[in-house]
Coordinates of C-alpha atoms in Angstrom, one line a residue:
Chain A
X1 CA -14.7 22.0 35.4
X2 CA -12.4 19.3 35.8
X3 CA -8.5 19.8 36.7
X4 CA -5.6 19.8 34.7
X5 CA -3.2 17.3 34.2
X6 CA 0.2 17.5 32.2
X7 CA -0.9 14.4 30.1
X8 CA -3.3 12.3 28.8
X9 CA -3.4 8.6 29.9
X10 CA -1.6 6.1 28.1
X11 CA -4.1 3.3 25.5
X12 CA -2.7 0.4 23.7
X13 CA -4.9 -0.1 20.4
X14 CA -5.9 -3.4 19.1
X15 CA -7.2 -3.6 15.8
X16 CA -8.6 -6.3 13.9
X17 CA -7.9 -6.2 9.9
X18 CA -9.9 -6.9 6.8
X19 CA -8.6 -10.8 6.6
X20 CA -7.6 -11.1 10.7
X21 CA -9.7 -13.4 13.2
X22 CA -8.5 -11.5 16.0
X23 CA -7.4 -8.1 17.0
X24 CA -3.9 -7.2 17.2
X25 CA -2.0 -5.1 19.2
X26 CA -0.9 -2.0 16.7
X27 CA 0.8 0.0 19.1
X28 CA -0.5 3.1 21.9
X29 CA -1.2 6.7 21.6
X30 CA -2.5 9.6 24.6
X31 CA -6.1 10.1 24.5
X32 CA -8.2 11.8 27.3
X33 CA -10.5 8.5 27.4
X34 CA -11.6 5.9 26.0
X35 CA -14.2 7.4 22.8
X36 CA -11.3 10.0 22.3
X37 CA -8.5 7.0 22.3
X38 CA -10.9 5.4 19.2
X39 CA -11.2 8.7 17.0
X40 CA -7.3 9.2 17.4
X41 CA -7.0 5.2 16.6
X42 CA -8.8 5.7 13.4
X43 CA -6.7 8.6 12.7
X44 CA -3.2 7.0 13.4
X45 CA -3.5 3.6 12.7
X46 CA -6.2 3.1 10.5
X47 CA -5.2 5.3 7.6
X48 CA -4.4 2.8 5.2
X49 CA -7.4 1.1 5.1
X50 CA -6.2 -1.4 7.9
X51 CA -8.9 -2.0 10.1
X52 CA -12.5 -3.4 10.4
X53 CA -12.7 -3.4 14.1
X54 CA -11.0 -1.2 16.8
X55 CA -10.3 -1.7 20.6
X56 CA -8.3 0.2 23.2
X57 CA -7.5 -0.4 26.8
X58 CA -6.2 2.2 28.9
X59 CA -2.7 0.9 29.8
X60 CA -3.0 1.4 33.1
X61 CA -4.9 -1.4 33.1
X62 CA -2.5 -4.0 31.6
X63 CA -0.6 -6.5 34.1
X64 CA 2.3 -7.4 32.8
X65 CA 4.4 -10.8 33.3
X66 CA 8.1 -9.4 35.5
X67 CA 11.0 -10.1 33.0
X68 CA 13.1 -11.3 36.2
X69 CA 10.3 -14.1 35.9
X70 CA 11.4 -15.1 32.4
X71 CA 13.2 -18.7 33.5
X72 CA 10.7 -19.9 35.6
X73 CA 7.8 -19.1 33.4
X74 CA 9.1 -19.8 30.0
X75 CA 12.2 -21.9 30.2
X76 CA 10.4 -25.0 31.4
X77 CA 8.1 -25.0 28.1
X78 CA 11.4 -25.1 26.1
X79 CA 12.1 -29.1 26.2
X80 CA 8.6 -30.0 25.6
X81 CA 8.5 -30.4 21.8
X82 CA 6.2 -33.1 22.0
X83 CA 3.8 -30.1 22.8
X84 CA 3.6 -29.3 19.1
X85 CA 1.3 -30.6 17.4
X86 CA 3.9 -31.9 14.4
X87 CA 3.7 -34.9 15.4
X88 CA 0.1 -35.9 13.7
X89 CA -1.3 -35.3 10.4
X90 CA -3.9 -32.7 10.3
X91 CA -6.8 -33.9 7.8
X92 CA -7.4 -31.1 5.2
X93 CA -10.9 -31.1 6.7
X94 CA -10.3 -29.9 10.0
X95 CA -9.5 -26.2 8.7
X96 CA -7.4 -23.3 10.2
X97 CA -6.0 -24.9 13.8
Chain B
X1 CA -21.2 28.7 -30.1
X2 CA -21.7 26.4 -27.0
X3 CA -23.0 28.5 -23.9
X4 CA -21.1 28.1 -20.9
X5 CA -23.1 27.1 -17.6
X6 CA -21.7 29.9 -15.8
X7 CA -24.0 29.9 -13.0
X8 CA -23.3 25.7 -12.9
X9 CA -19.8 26.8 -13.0
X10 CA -19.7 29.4 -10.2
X11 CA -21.7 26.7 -8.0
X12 CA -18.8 24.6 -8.1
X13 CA -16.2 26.8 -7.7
X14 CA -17.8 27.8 -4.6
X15 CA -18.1 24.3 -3.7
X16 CA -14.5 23.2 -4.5
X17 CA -13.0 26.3 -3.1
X18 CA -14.3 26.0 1.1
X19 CA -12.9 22.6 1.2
X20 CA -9.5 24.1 -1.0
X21 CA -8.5 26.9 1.3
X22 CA -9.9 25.1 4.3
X23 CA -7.7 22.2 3.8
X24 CA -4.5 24.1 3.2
X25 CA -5.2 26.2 6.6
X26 CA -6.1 23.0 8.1
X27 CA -2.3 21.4 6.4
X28 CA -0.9 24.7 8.6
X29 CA -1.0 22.3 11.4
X30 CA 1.0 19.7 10.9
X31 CA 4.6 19.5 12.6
X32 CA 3.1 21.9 14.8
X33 CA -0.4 20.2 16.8
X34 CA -0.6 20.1 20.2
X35 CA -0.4 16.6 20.5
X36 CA 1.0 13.6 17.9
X37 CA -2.6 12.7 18.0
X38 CA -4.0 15.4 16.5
X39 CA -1.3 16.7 14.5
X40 CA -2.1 13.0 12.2
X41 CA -6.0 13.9 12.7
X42 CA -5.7 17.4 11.5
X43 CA -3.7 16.3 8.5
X44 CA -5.8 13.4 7.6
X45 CA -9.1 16.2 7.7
X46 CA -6.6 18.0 5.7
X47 CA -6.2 15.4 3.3
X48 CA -9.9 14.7 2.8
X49 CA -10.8 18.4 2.1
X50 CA -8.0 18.8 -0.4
X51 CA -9.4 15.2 -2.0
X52 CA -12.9 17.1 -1.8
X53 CA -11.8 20.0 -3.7
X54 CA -9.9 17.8 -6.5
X55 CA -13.7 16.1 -7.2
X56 CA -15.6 19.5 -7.0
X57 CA -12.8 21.5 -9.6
X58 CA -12.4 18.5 -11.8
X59 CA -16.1 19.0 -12.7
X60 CA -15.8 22.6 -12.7
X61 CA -12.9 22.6 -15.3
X62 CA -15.0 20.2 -17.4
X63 CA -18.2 22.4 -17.1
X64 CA -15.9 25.2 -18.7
X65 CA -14.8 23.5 -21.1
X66 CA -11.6 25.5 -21.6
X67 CA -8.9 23.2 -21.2
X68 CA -8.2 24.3 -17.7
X69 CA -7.4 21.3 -15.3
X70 CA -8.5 21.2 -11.3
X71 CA -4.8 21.9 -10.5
X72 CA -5.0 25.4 -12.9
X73 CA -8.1 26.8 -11.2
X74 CA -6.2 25.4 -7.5
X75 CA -2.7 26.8 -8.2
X76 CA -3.6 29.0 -11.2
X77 CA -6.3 31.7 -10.0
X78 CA -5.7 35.2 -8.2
X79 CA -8.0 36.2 -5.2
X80 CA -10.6 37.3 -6.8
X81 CA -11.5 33.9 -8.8
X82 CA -11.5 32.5 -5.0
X83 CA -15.3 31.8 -4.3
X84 CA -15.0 30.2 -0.6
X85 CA -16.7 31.8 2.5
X86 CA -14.4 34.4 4.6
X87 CA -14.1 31.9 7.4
X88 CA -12.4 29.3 6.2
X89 CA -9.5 31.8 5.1
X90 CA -8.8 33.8 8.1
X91 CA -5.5 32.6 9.8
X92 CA -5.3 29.7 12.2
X93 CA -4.8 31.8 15.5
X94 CA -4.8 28.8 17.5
X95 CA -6.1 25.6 18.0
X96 CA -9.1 26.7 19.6
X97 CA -10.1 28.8 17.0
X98 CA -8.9 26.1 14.2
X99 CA -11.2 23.4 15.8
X100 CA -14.0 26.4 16.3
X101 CA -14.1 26.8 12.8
X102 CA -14.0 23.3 12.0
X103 CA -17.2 22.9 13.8
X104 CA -19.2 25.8 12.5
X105 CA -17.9 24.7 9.1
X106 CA -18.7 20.9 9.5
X107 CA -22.1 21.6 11.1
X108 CA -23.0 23.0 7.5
X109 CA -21.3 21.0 5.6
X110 CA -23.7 17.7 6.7
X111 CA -26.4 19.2 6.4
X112 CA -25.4 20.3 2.8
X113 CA -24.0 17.5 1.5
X114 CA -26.9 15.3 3.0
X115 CA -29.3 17.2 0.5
X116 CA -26.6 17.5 -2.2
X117 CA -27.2 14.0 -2.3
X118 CA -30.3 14.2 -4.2
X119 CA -29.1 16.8 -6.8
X120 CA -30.9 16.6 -10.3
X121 CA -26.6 16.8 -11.5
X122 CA -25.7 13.2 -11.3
X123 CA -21.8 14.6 -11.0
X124 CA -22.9 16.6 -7.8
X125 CA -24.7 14.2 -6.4
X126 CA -21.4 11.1 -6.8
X127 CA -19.2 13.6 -5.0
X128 CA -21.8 14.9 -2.2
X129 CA -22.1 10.9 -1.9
X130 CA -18.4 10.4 -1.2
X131 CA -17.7 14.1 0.9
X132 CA -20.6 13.0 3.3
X133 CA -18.8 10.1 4.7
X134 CA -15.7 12.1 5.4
X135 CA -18.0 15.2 6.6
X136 CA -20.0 13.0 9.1
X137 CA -16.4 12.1 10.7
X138 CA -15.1 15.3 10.9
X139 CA -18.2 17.2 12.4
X140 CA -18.1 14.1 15.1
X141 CA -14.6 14.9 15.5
X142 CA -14.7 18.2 16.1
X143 CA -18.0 18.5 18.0
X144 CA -16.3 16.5 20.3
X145 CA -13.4 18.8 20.8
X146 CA -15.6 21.6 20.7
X147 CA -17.1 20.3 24.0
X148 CA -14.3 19.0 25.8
X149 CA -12.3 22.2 25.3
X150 CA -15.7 24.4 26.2
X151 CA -16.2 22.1 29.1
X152 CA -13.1 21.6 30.2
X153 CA -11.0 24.4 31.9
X154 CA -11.2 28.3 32.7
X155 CA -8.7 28.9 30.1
X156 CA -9.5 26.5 27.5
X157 CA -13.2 27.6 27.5
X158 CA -12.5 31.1 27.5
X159 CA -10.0 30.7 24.6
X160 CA -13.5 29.0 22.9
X161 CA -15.1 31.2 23.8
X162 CA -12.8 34.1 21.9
X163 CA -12.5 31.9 19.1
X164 CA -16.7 31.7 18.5
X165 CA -17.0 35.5 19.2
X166 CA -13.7 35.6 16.0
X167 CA -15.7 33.5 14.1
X168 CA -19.4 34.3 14.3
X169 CA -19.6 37.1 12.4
X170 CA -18.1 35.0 9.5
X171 CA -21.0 32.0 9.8
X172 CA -23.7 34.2 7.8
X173 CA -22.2 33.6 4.6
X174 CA -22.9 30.6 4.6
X175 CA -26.4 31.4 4.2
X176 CA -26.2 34.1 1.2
X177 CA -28.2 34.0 -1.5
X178 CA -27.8 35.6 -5.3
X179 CA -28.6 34.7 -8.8
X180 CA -26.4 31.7 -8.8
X181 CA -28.4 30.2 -5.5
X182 CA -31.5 30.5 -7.1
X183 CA -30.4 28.9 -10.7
X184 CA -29.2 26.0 -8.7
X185 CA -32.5 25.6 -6.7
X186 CA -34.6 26.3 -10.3
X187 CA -32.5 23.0 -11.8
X188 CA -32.7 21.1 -8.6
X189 CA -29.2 21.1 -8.7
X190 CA -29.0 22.3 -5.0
X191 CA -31.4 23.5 -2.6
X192 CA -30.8 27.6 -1.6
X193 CA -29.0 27.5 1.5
X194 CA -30.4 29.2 3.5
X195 CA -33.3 26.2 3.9
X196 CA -30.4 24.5 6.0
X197 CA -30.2 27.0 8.3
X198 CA -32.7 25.6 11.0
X199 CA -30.2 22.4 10.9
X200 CA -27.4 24.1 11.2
X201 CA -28.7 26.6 14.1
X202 CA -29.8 23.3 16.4
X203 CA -26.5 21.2 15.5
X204 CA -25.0 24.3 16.7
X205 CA -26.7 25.4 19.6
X206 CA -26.7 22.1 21.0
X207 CA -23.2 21.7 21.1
X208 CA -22.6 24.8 21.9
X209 CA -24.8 24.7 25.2
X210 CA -23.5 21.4 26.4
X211 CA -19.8 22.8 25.7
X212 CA -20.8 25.5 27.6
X213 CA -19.7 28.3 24.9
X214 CA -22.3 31.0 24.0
X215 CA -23.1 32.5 20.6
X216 CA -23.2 35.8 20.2
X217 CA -26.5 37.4 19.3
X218 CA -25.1 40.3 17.3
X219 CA -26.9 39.1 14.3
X220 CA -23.8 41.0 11.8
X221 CA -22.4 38.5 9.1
X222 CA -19.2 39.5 7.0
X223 CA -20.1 38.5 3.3
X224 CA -18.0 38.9 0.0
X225 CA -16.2 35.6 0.3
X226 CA -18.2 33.5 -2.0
X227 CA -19.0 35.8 -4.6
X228 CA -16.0 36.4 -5.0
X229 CA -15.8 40.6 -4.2
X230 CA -14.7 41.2 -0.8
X231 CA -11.9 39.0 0.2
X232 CA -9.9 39.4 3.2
X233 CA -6.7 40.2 3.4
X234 CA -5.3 37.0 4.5
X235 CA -6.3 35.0 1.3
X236 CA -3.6 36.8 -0.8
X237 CA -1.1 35.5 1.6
X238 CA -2.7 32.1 1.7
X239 CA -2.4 31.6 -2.0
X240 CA 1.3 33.1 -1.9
X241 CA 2.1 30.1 0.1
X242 CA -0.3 27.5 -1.5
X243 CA 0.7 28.8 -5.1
X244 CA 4.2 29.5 -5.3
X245 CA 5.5 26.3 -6.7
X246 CA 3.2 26.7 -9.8
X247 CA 3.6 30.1 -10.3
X248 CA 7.5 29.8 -10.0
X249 CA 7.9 26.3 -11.9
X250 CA 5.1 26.3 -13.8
X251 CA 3.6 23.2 -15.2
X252 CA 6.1 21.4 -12.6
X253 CA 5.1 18.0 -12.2
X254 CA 6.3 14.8 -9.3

C-alpha cells in the first residue's frame, strides 16, 4: 500500500496532429503517472480526432527560462534581422524550411 | 403476412439496451467525478455506449419493421420492454462501485464483441466491428482503475472491495441462456454466452488478484434483467429521468 497524497502530480501533454511534424504542447492535466497521464490525454485532448501521437512529461521535470532573465536573453536577438532568412530566395525545391 | 424475427429482434434489444442504460448511469457522472480527468473520461465512455446503443436499436427498429425509430424504443418503452442485465441499472453508489461495474461489464463485453465479429448477420457483425474498438479502451481503462484503487489504499480497497461483493451477484446474467440464445447460436448469428465465460472468469480473476480484490464464491446470480421479467426497482426511476423530455414533449426535436 502506498501513501496518500492530496494530489496527483502535474503533466504537460504534447500531441502531434494528423498534418503536424512535431508534437505540440496542448496544455496539462493530474494523472497519478505517466501510463495514467496518456489515458486521461486521450480522453481530454484527443476527443476531436486531434491526435496521432501523444507525449507527456511530468512537470516537475520542466526547467523553465526566469522571466527576470527576459532582457538579457531575448532582447539582444531583437536587432539582428539579418538573422532571418528573408534575405535569399528559397528555390521551390528545397521544401518546407 | 411477413413474420417478424422476434427472436432476432429480442437479441438486439438486449444488445442495444446494456450499452443504453449503462451509458446514461455512466452520463450520472459528469459535473460530479472526482477529478476533471475523469469526469471528461467517464462522459466520453458515456458517449460511446449511448453511440453503441443508437447502432444496436437502429437495426432493431428495422428488424420490426413497425415504423418505430431507435429514439422510440430509447425514449418510448416502459420497464418491461427493457432487456439489459440488472447490473448495469443499479444506482451509481460511488465511484468505486461505478468503475467496478465498468470492469465486470467491459471484461464481457470484449470477449463478446470479439466473436460478434464473425456473426452470420452482416448488420451485427459492422457494429460488433466498430463497439470492439471503443470496448478494448474502456476495459483498459477501467482495469486499470480497478487495480490502482484495489491496490492502492485501506480505504480505497475496501470500498472495492464492497463494490465487487454489490456487484457479484449481478455478473451471472450475463451468462443466461433461453430460447432466444439458442436461435441466435442455431443461425450463427451469435455464439450462446455462456461459451465466453472461461474468458471472462480469467480477464477477471487476473485483475482481480493483482488489484488485490477477492470475488466472492457464493455462486448466487440475480437474473430477470435481460428477459425482460424481473427488473429492479431502480430502472423505473432511471427511465423517469432518461425519458421525461419525450414523454412530456413528445416527438420534440433540437
Amino acid at each position: 500500500m502506498t501513501t496518500t497524497t492530496d494530489e496527483w502530480p502535474l503533466w504537460e501533454v504534447f500531441i502531434r496532429g494528423q498534418h503536424g511534424m512535431s508534437h505540440r504542447h496542448v496544455g496539462s492535466l493530474h494523472a497519478a503517472d505517466a501510463e495514467h497521464a496518456i489515458k486521461n490525454a486521450r480522453d481530454v485532448y484527443t476527443r476531436r480526432n486531434e491526435g496521432t501521437s501523444i507525449w507527456v512529461v511530468e512537470a516537475s521535470a520542466i526547467t523553465a527560462s526566469s522571466p527576470s532573465e527576459k532582457g538579457p536573453l531575448f532582447e539582444p536577438a531583437q536587432d539582428k534581422v539579418y538573422r532571418h532568412p528573408t534575405f535569399y530566395d528559397l528555390p521551390d525545391d528545397a521544401g518546407n524550411m | 403476412m411477413s413474420q417478424v424475427d422476434s427472436h432476432l429482434i429480442e437479441f438486439l434489444l438486449r444488445q442495444g439496451d446494456n450499452p443504453l442504460i449503462l451509458g446514461h448511469r455512466t452520463s450520472e457522472w459528469c459535473g460530479h467525478a472526482p477529478a476533471l480527468e475523469e469526469d471528461i473520461a467517464l462522459a466520453n465512455t458515456a458517449l460511446d455506449l449511448i453511440g453503441q446503443t443508437q447502432l444496436w436499436l437502429s437495426y432493431a427498429a428495422e428488424v420490426e419493421g413497425g415504423g418505430r425509430s431507435n429514439n422510440d424504443l430509447a425514449f418510448l418503452r416502459d420497464v418491461y420492454d427493457f432487456r439489459n442485465v440488472l447490473m448495469v441499472e443499479v444506482p451509481n453508489e460511488d465511484f468505486a462501485r461505478t468503475m467496478v461495474r465498468q470492469f465486470l461489464f467491459d471484461a464481457f463485453q470484449v470477449p463478446w464483441l470479439t466473436t460478434l465479429q464473425a456473426s452470420s448477420d452482416q448488420r451485427v457483425s459492422d457494429i460488433a466491428i466498430k463497439s470492439l474498438k471503443e470496448a478494448l479502451y474502456h476495459l483498459e481503462r477501467s482495469s486499470d482503475t480497478v487495480i490502482a484503487l484495489g491496490d492502492g489504499t485501506e480505504l480505497s480497497n475496501d470500498r472495492m472491495q464492497t463494490a465487487l461483493n454489490y456487484l457479484w451477484p449481478y455478473s451471472g446474467e450475463f451468462f443466461g441462456e433461453d430460447d432466444t440464445d439458442k436461435a441466435m447460436e442455431k443461425r450463427d448469428i451469435a455464439p450462446l454466452p455462456v461459451s465466453i465465460r472461461e474468458t471472462w472468469n480469467s480477464t477477471v480473476s487476473s485483475t482481480l488478484d493483482t488489484a488485490n480484490l477477492i470475488a466472492p464464491s457464493d455462486p448466487f446470480a440475480h437474473s430477470g434483467g435481460r428477459t425482460g421479467v424481473r427488473h429492479t426497482e431502480h430502472l423505473g426511476h432511471l427511465l423517469a429521468t432518461m425519458q421525461t423530455l419525450q414523454r412530456s414533449h413528445p416527438g420534440a426535436q433540437w
